[in-house]
Short mmCIF file of C-alpha atoms in Angstrom, two decimals:
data_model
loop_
_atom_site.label_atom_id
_atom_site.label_comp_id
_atom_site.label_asym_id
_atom_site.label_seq_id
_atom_site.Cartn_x
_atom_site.Cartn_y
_atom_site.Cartn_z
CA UNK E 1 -47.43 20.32 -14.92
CA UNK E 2 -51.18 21.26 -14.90
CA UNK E 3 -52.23 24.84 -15.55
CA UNK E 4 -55.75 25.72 -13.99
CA UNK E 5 -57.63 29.14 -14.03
CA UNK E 6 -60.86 29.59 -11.52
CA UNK E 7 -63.18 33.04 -11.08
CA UNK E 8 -62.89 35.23 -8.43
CA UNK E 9 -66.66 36.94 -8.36
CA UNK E 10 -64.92 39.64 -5.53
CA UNK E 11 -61.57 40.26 -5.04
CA UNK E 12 -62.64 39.24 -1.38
CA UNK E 13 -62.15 35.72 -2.39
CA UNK E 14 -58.32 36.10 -2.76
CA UNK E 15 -56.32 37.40 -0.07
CA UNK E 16 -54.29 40.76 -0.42
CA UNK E 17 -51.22 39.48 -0.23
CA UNK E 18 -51.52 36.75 -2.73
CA UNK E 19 -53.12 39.16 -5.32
CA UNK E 20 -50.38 41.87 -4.94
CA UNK E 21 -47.54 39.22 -5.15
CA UNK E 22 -48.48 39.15 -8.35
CA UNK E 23 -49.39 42.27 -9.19
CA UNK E 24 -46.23 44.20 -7.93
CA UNK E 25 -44.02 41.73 -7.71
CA UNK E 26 -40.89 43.75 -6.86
CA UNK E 27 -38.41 46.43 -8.28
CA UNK E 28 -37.92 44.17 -11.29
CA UNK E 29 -41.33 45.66 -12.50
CA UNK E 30 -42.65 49.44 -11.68
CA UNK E 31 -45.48 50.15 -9.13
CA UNK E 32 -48.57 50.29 -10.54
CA UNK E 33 -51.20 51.28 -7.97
CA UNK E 34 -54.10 50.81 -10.02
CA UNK E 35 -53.61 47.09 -9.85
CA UNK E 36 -53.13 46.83 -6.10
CA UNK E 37 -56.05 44.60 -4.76
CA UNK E 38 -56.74 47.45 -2.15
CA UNK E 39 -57.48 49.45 -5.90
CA UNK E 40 -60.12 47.34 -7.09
CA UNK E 41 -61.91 45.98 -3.40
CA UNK E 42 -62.56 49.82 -3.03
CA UNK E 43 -64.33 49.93 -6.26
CA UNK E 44 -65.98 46.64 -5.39
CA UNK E 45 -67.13 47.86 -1.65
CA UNK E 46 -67.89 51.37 -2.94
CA UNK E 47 -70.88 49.68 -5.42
CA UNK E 48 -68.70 51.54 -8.26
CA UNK E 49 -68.07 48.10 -10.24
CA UNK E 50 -71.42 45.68 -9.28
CA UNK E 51 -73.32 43.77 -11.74
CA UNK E 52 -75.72 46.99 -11.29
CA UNK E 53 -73.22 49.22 -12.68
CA UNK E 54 -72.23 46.85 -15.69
CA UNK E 55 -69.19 46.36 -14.09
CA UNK E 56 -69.17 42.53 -13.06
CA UNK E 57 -65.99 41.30 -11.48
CA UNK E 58 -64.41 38.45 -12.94
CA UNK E 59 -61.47 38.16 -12.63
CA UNK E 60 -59.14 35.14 -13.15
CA UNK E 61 -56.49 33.50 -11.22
CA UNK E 62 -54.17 31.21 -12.61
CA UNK E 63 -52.16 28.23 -11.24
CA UNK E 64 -49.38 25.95 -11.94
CA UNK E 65 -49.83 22.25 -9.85
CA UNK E 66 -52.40 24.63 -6.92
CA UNK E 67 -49.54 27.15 -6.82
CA UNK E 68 -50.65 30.51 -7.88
CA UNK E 69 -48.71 32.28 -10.64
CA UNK E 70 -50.76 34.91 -11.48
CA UNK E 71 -54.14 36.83 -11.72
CA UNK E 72 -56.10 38.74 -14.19
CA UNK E 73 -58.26 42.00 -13.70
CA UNK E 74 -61.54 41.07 -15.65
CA UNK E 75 -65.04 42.52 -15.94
CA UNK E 76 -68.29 41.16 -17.60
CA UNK E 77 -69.35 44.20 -19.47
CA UNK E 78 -73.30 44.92 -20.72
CA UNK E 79 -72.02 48.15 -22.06
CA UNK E 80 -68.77 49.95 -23.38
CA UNK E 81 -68.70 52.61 -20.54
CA UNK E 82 -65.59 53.91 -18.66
CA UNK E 83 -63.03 51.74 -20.92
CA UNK E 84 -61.72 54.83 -22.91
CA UNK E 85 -61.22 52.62 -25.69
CA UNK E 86 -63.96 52.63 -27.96
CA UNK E 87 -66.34 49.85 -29.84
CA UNK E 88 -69.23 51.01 -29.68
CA UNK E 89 -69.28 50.94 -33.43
CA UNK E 90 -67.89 47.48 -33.23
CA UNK E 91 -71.01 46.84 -31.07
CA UNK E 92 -73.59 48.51 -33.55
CA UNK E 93 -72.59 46.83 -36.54
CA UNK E 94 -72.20 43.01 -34.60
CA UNK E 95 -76.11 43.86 -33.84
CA UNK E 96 -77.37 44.74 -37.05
CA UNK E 97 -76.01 41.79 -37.92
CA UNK E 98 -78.55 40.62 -35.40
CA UNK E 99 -75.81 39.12 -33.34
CA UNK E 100 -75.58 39.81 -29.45
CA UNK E 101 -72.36 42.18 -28.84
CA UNK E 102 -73.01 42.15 -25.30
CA UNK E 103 -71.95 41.03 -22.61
CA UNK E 104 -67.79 40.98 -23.25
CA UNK E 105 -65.24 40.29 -20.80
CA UNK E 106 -63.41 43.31 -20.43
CA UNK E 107 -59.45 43.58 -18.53
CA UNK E 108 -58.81 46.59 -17.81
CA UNK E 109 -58.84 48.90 -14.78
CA UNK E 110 -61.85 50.28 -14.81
CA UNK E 111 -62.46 54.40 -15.13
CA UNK E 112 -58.37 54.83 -15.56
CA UNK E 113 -57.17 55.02 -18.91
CA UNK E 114 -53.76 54.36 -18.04
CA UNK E 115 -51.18 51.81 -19.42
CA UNK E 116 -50.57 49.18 -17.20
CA UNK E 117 -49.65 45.06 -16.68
CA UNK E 118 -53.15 43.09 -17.38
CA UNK E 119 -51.72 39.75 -17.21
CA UNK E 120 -50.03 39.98 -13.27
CA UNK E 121 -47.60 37.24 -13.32
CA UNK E 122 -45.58 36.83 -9.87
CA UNK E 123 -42.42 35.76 -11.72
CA UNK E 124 -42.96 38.36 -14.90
CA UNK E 125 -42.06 36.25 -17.34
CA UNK E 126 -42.95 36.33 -21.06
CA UNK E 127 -44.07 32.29 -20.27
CA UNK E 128 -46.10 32.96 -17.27
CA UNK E 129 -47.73 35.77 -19.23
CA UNK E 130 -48.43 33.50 -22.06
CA UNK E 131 -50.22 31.07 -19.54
CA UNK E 132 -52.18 33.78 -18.05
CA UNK E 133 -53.12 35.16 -21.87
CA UNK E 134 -54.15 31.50 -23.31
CA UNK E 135 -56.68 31.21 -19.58
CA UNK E 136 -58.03 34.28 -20.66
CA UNK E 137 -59.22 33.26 -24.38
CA UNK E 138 -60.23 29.75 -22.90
CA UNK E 139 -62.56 31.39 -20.78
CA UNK E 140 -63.90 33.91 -23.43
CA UNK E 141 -64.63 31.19 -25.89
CA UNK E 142 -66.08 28.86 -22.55
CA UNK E 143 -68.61 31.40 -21.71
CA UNK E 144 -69.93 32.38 -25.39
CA UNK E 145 -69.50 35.80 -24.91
CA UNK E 146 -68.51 37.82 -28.31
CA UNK E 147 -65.38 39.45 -27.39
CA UNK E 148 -62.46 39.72 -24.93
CA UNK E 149 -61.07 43.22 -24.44
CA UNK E 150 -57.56 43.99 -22.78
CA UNK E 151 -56.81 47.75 -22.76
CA UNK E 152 -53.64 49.73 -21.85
CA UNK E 153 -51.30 47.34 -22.59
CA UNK E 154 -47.59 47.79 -21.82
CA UNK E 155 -46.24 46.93 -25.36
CA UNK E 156 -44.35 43.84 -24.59
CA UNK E 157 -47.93 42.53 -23.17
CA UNK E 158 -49.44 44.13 -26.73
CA UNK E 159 -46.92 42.09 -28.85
CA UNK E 160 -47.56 38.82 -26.60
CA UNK E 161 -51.67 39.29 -27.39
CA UNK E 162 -50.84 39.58 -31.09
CA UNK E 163 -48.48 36.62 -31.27
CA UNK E 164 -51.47 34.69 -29.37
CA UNK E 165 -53.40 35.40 -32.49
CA UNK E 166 -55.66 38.85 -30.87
CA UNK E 167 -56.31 42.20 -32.79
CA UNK E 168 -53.55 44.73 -32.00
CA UNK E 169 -55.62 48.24 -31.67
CA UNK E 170 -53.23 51.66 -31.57
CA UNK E 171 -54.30 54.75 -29.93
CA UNK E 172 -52.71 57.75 -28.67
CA UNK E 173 -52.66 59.86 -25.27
CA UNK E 174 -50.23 63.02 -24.33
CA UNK E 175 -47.43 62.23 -21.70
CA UNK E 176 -44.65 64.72 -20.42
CA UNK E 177 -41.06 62.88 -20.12
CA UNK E 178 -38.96 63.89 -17.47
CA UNK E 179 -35.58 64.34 -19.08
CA UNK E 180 -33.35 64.52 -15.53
CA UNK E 181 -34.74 68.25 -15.22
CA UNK E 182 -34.05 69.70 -12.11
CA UNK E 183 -36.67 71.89 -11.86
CA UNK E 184 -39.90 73.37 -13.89
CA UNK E 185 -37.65 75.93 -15.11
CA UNK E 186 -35.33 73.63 -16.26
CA UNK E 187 -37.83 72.36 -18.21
CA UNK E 188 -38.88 75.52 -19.52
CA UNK E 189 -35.51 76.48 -20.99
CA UNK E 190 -35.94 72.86 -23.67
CA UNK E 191 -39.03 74.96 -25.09
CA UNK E 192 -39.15 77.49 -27.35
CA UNK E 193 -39.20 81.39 -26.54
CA UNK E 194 -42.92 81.38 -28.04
CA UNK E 195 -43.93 78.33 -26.06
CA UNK E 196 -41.84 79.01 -22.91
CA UNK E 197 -43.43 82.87 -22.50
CA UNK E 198 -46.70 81.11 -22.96
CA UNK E 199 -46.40 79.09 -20.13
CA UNK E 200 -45.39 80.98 -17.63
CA UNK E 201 -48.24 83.60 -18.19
CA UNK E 202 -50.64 80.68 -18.16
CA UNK E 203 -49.24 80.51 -14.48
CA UNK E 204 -49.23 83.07 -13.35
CA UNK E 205 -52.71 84.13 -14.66
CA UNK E 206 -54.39 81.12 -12.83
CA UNK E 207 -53.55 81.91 -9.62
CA UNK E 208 -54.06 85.80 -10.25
CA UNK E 209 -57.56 85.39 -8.56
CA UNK E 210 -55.91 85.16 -4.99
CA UNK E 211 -56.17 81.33 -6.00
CA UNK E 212 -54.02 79.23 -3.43
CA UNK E 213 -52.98 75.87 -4.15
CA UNK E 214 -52.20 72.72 -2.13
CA UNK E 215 -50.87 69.58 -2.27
CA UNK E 216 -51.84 66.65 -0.22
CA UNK E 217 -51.04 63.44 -0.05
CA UNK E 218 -50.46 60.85 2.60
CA UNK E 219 -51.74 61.71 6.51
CA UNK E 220 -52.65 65.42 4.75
CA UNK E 221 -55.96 64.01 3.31
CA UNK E 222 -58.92 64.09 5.25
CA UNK E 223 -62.50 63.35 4.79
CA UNK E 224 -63.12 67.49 4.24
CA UNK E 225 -60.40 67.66 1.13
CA UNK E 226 -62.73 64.46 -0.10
CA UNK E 227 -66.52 66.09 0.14
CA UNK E 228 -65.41 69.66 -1.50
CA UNK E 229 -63.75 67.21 -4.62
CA UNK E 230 -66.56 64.75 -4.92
CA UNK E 231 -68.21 68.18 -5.41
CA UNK E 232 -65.88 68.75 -8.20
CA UNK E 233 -66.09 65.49 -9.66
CA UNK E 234 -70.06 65.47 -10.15
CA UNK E 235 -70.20 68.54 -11.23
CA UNK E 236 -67.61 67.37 -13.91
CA UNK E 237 -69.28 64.36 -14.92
CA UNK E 238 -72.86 64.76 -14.80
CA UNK E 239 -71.67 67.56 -17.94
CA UNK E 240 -69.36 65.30 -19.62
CA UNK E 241 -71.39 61.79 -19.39
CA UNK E 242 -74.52 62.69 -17.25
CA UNK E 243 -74.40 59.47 -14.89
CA UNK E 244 -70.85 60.61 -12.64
CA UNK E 245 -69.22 56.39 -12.05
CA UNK E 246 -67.04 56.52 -8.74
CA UNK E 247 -69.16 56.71 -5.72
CA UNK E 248 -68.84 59.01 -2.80
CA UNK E 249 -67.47 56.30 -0.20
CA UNK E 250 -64.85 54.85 -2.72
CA UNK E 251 -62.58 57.74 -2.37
CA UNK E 252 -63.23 57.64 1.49
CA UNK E 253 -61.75 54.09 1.27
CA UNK E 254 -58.56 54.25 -0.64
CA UNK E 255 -57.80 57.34 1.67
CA UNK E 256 -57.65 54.70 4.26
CA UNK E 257 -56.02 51.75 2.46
CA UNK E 258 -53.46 53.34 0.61
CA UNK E 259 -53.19 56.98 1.13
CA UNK E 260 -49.28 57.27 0.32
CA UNK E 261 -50.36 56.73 -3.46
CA UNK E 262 -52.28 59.46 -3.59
CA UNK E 263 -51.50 63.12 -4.49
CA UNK E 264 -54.73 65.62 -4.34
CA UNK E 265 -54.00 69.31 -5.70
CA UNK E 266 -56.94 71.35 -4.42
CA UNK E 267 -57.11 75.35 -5.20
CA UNK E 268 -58.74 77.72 -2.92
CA UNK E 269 -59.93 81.20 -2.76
CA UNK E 270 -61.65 83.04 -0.25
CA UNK E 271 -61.50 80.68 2.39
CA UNK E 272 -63.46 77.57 0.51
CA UNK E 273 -62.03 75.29 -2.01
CA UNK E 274 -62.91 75.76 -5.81
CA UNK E 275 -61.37 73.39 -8.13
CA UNK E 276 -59.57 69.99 -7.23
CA UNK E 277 -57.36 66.89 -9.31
CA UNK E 278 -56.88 64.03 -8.08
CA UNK E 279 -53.39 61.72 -9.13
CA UNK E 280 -52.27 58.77 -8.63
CA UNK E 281 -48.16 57.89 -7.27
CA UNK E 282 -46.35 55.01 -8.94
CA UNK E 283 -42.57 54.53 -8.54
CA UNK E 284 -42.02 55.70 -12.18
CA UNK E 285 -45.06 57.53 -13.15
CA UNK E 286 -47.45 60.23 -11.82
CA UNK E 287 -51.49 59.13 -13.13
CA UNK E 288 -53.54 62.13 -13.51
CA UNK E 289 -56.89 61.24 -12.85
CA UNK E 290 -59.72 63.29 -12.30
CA UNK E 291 -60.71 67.24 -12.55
CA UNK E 292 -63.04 69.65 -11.00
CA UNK E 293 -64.31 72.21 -10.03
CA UNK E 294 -67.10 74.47 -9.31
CA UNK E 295 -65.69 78.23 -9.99
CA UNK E 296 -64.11 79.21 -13.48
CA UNK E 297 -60.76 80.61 -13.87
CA UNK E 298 -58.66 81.08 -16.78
CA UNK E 299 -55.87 78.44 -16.86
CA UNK E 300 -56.76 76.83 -13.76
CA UNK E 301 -57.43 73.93 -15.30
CA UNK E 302 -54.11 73.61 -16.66
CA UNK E 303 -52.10 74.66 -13.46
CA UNK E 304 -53.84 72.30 -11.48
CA UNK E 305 -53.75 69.12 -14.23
CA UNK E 306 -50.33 69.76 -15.88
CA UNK E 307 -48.07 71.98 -14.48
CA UNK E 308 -48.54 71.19 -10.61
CA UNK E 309 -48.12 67.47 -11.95
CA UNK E 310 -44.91 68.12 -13.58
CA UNK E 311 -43.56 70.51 -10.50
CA UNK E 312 -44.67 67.01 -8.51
CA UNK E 313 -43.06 64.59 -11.13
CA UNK E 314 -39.65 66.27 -11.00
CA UNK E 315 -39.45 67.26 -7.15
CA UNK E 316 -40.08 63.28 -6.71
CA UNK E 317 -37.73 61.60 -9.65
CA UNK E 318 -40.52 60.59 -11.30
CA UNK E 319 -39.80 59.65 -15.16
CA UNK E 320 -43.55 61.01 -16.87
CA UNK E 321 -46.90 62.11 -15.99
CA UNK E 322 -49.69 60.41 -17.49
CA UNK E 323 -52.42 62.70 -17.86
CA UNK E 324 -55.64 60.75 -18.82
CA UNK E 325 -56.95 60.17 -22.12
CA UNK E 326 -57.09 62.78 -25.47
CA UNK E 327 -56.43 66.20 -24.97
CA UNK E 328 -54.72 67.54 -27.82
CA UNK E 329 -54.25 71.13 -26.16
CA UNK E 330 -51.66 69.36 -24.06
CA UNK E 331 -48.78 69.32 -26.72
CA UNK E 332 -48.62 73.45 -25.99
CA UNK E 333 -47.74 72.68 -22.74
CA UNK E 334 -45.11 69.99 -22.88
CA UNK E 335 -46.81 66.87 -23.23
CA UNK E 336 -45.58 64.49 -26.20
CA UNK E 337 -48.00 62.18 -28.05
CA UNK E 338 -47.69 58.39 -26.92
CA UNK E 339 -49.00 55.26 -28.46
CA UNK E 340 -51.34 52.96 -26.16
CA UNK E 341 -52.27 49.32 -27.12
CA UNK E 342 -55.06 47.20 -26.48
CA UNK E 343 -55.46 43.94 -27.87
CA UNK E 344 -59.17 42.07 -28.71
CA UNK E 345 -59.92 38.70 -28.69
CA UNK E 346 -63.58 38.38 -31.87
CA UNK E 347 -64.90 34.75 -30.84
CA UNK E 348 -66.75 34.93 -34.70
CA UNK E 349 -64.26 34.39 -37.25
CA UNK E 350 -66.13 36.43 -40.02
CA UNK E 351 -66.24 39.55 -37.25
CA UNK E 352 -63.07 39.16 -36.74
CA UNK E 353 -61.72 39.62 -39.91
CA UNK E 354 -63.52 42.34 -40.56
CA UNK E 355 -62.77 44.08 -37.20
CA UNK E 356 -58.73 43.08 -38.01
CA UNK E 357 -59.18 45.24 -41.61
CA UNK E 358 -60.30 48.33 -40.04
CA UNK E 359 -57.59 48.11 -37.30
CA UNK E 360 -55.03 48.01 -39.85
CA UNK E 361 -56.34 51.41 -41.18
CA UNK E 362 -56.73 52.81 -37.84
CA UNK E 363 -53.45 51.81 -36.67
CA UNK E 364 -51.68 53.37 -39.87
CA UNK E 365 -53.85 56.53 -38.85
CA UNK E 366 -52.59 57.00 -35.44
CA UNK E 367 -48.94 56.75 -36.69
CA UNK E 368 -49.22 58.96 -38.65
CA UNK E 369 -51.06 61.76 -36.57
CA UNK E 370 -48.37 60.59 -33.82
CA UNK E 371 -45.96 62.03 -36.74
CA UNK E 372 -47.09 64.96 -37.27
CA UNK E 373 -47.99 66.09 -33.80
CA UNK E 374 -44.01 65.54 -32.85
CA UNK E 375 -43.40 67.90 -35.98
CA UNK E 376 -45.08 70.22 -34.51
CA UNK E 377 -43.84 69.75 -30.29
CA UNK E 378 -43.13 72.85 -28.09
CA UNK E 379 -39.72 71.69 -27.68
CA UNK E 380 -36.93 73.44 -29.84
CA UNK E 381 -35.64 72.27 -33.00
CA UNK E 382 -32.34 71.16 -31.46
CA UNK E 383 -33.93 68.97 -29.12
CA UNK E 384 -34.14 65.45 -30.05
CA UNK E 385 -37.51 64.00 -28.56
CA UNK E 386 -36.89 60.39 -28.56
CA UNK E 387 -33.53 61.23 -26.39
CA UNK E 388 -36.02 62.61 -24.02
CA UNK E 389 -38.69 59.55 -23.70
CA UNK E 390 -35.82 57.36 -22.94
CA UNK E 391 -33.84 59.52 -20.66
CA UNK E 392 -33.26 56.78 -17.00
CA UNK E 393 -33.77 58.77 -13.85
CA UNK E 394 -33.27 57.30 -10.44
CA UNK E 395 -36.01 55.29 -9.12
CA UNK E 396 -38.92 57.88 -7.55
CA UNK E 397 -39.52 56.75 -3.78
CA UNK E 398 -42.44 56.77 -2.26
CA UNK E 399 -43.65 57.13 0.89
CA UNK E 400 -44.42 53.63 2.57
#
C-alpha cells in the first residue's frame, strides 16, 4: 500500500466529480456546500483567492496505490485575513523573535467561518482521515513554512488533529437549534415572557417602515438581486475591514453553478431594495453569511440575519442556523453559544510550546464564558438546553 499526496495549484486541475466524491460523499455525512469544488473554482475564477489576494491555492489530494481517497482545502497565506480565527499575535511575537511567521498553509474555507470537514475523505473514515492529516504535516514541515492552520473543525476531526500531536484551539460562535418546532411561534412559546415580547416587537418594528421582504433562492435569483447586494456588501466591508474580499463576478458565478444552495433575503421599500443577507443551504444546517445594506432601520438587521433564517430553518427541517462568527447580542434572540475547534500544526518546537501554554488558558476561558452565557439563555428555566442541541429532525431536502 503506498500513500501519495500531490498539489493542486487550481482546483481546475481535478475534475468536479472526483473532488466532490470526496467532499460529499453521501447521506452518511451532511452537505456541506462550502466544500463543493463549484465553491472554491468560483473563488478561484472570481480573482477572490489568487496569490494577489494572499490567498494561494494549495490544496492537497491524497491517494492510496493512484486511487484517490481524499482531498484537502489548503491556502498559502502571507497574512491572517478572512480566517476568523485569530494569530495575529501568534504572528507578532514569532517576528520579534526575528523569525518569519509568514507564509502558513492555511485549510480552511476561506471568508466563511463555519464548521465544516477539512480532511474530505471519500470513505469518511477515522483512517482515511488520519492519512489525509499526516499528508498535511508532511507537507508543512516539506515546505519550511512556520505553521499549518485547520479551522472549523467538526470535533471528531478536532480530536483526530490533537491525537496527531497539533494544538487544539477553542472558540465560540452563537447557533439556534431547531428543537422539532413547528413554527417561529412555536419557538417563541420555549422563551421567556420578557424575551418572547421582545421579539416579536423587534419584528414587527423592522418592517414598520413599509419594509417588504423576500426570499430567493434557486431560478428566483437574478443578476439584479446580485448588483443591489454587492451594493450592500461593500458598503459593509469597506466600514468593517476597509478592503471588501469577494469580488463582484464571484457571486454571479455560484448563481450559475449551484443556485439551489443559496437562499438571498433582500428587504425593500419604496420600490428599490435597501438591505440584503445572503445564506448558504446544507441538508442539516442553514450558513448565514453576509449582511448589508445601504438604508438604516431599527431591527432590520436582526429580521433579516436571524429571524427570517430561523422562519427558513424550520419551514425546511433544517436542525440549526449558523450565523457567522461573534455576536454576543444573538443570545437575546435565541441563539445558544457553541464551541468551534481549530487545530495548529508550530513547525519550531520552542514556539510551539509556548503557543500550546496559552491555548490551555484560552481554552479554559471559553468554557467557561460558554458557562455562563447558557446561565443566562432566553429560554425558560424549565427548558433543558442540551435536550435541545441534540434534538434529530428529519433530514432537510433540498432542491436538486
Amino acid at each position: 500500500m503506498t500513500i501519495s499526496a500531490r498539489i493542486l495549484n487550481s482546483l481546475k486541475d481535478l475534475s468536479a466529480g472526483a473532488w466532490n466524491r470526496c467532499a460529499n460523499p453521501g447521506e452518511q455525512i451532511a452537505y456541506d456546500p462550502f466544500v463543493r469544488h463549484e465553491f472554491l473554482l468560483a473563488l478561484e475564477e472570481s480573482g477572490s483567492t489568487t496569490a494577489r489576494t494572499g490567498w494561494q491555492p494549495f490544496h492537497l489530494a491524497v491517494e492510496e496505490d493512484e486511487k484517490l481517497i481524499g482531498v484537502v482545502p489548503m491556502y498559502v497565506k502571507n497574512h491572517s485575513q478572512g480566517e476568523y480565527v485569530f494569530d495575529h499575535s501568534w504572528a507578532d511575537a514569532w517576528h520579534r523573535a526575528g523569525q518569519n511567521y509568514y507564509p502558513k498553509l492555511q485549510s480552511s474555507i476561506p471568508f466563511t467561518p463555519a464548521t465544516g470537514r477539512r480532511l474530505l475523505s471519500a470513505d469518511g473514515t477515522a483512517a482515511t482521515d488520519q492519512a489525509l492529516l499526516s499528508a498535511c504535516v508532511q507537507v508543512t514541515e516539506q515546505l519550511e513554512v512556520s505553521s499549518l492552520h485547520l479551522t472549523f473543525l467538526p470535533e471528531a476531526q478536532w480530536q483526530l488533529a490533537g491525537q496527531a500531536g497539533l494544538l487544539q484551539r477553542l472558540d465560540q460562535q452563537y447557533h439556534w437549534h431547531n428543537a422539532g418546532y413547528q413554527s417561529f411561534d412555536d419557538f417563541l412559546n420555549q422563551l421567556t415572557s420578557k424575551k418572547r415580547k421582545n421579539l416579536k416587537r423587534e419584528r414587527r418594528e423592522a418592517v414598520s417602515a413599509d419594509i417588504e421582504i423576500e426570499r430567493l433562492t434557486g431560478s428566483d435569483l437574478r443578476e439584479e438581486h446580485w448588483d443591489a447586494f454587492y451594493q450592500f456588501y461593500m458598503d459593509t466591508g469597506s466600514r468593517k475591514w476597509g478592503s471588501p474580499y469577494l469580488t463582484r463576478s464571484f457571486f454571479s458565478i455560484i448563481n450559475e453553478v449551484m443556485p439551489e444552495d443559496i437562499l438571498l433575503i433582500m428587504c425593500r421599500r419604496n420600490g428599490r431594495y435597501i438591505a440584503g443577507a445572503l445564506n448558504f443551504i446544507g441538508s442539516e444546517t442553514l450558513f448565514g453569511r453576509n449582511w448589508g445594506c445601504i438604508e438604516h432601520h431599527p431591527f432590520l438587521h436582526f429580521e433579516t440575519c436571524y429571524y427570517q433564517a430561523i422562519d427558513f430553518a424550520i419551514e425546511r427541517g433544517l436542525k440549526k442556523v449558523e450565523a457567522g462568527a461573534q455576536g454576543s447580542h444573538k443570545v437575546a434572540r435565541g441563539y445558544l453559544p457553541q464551541a468551534t475547534y481549530s487545530a495548529h500544526w508550530i513547525c519550531d518546537a520552542g514556539f510551539r510550546q509556548a503557543v500550546a501554554d496559552y491555548l490551555q488558558d484560552e481554552r479554559r476561558y471559553v468554557q467557561q464564558d460558554i458557562t455562563h452565557v447558557e446561565a443566562h439563555s432566553p429560554f425558560k428555566s424549565t427548558i433543558n438546553l442540551e435536550q435541545i442541541r441534540e434534538v434529530a429532525l428529519p433530514e432537510g431536502s433540498r432542491e436538486d
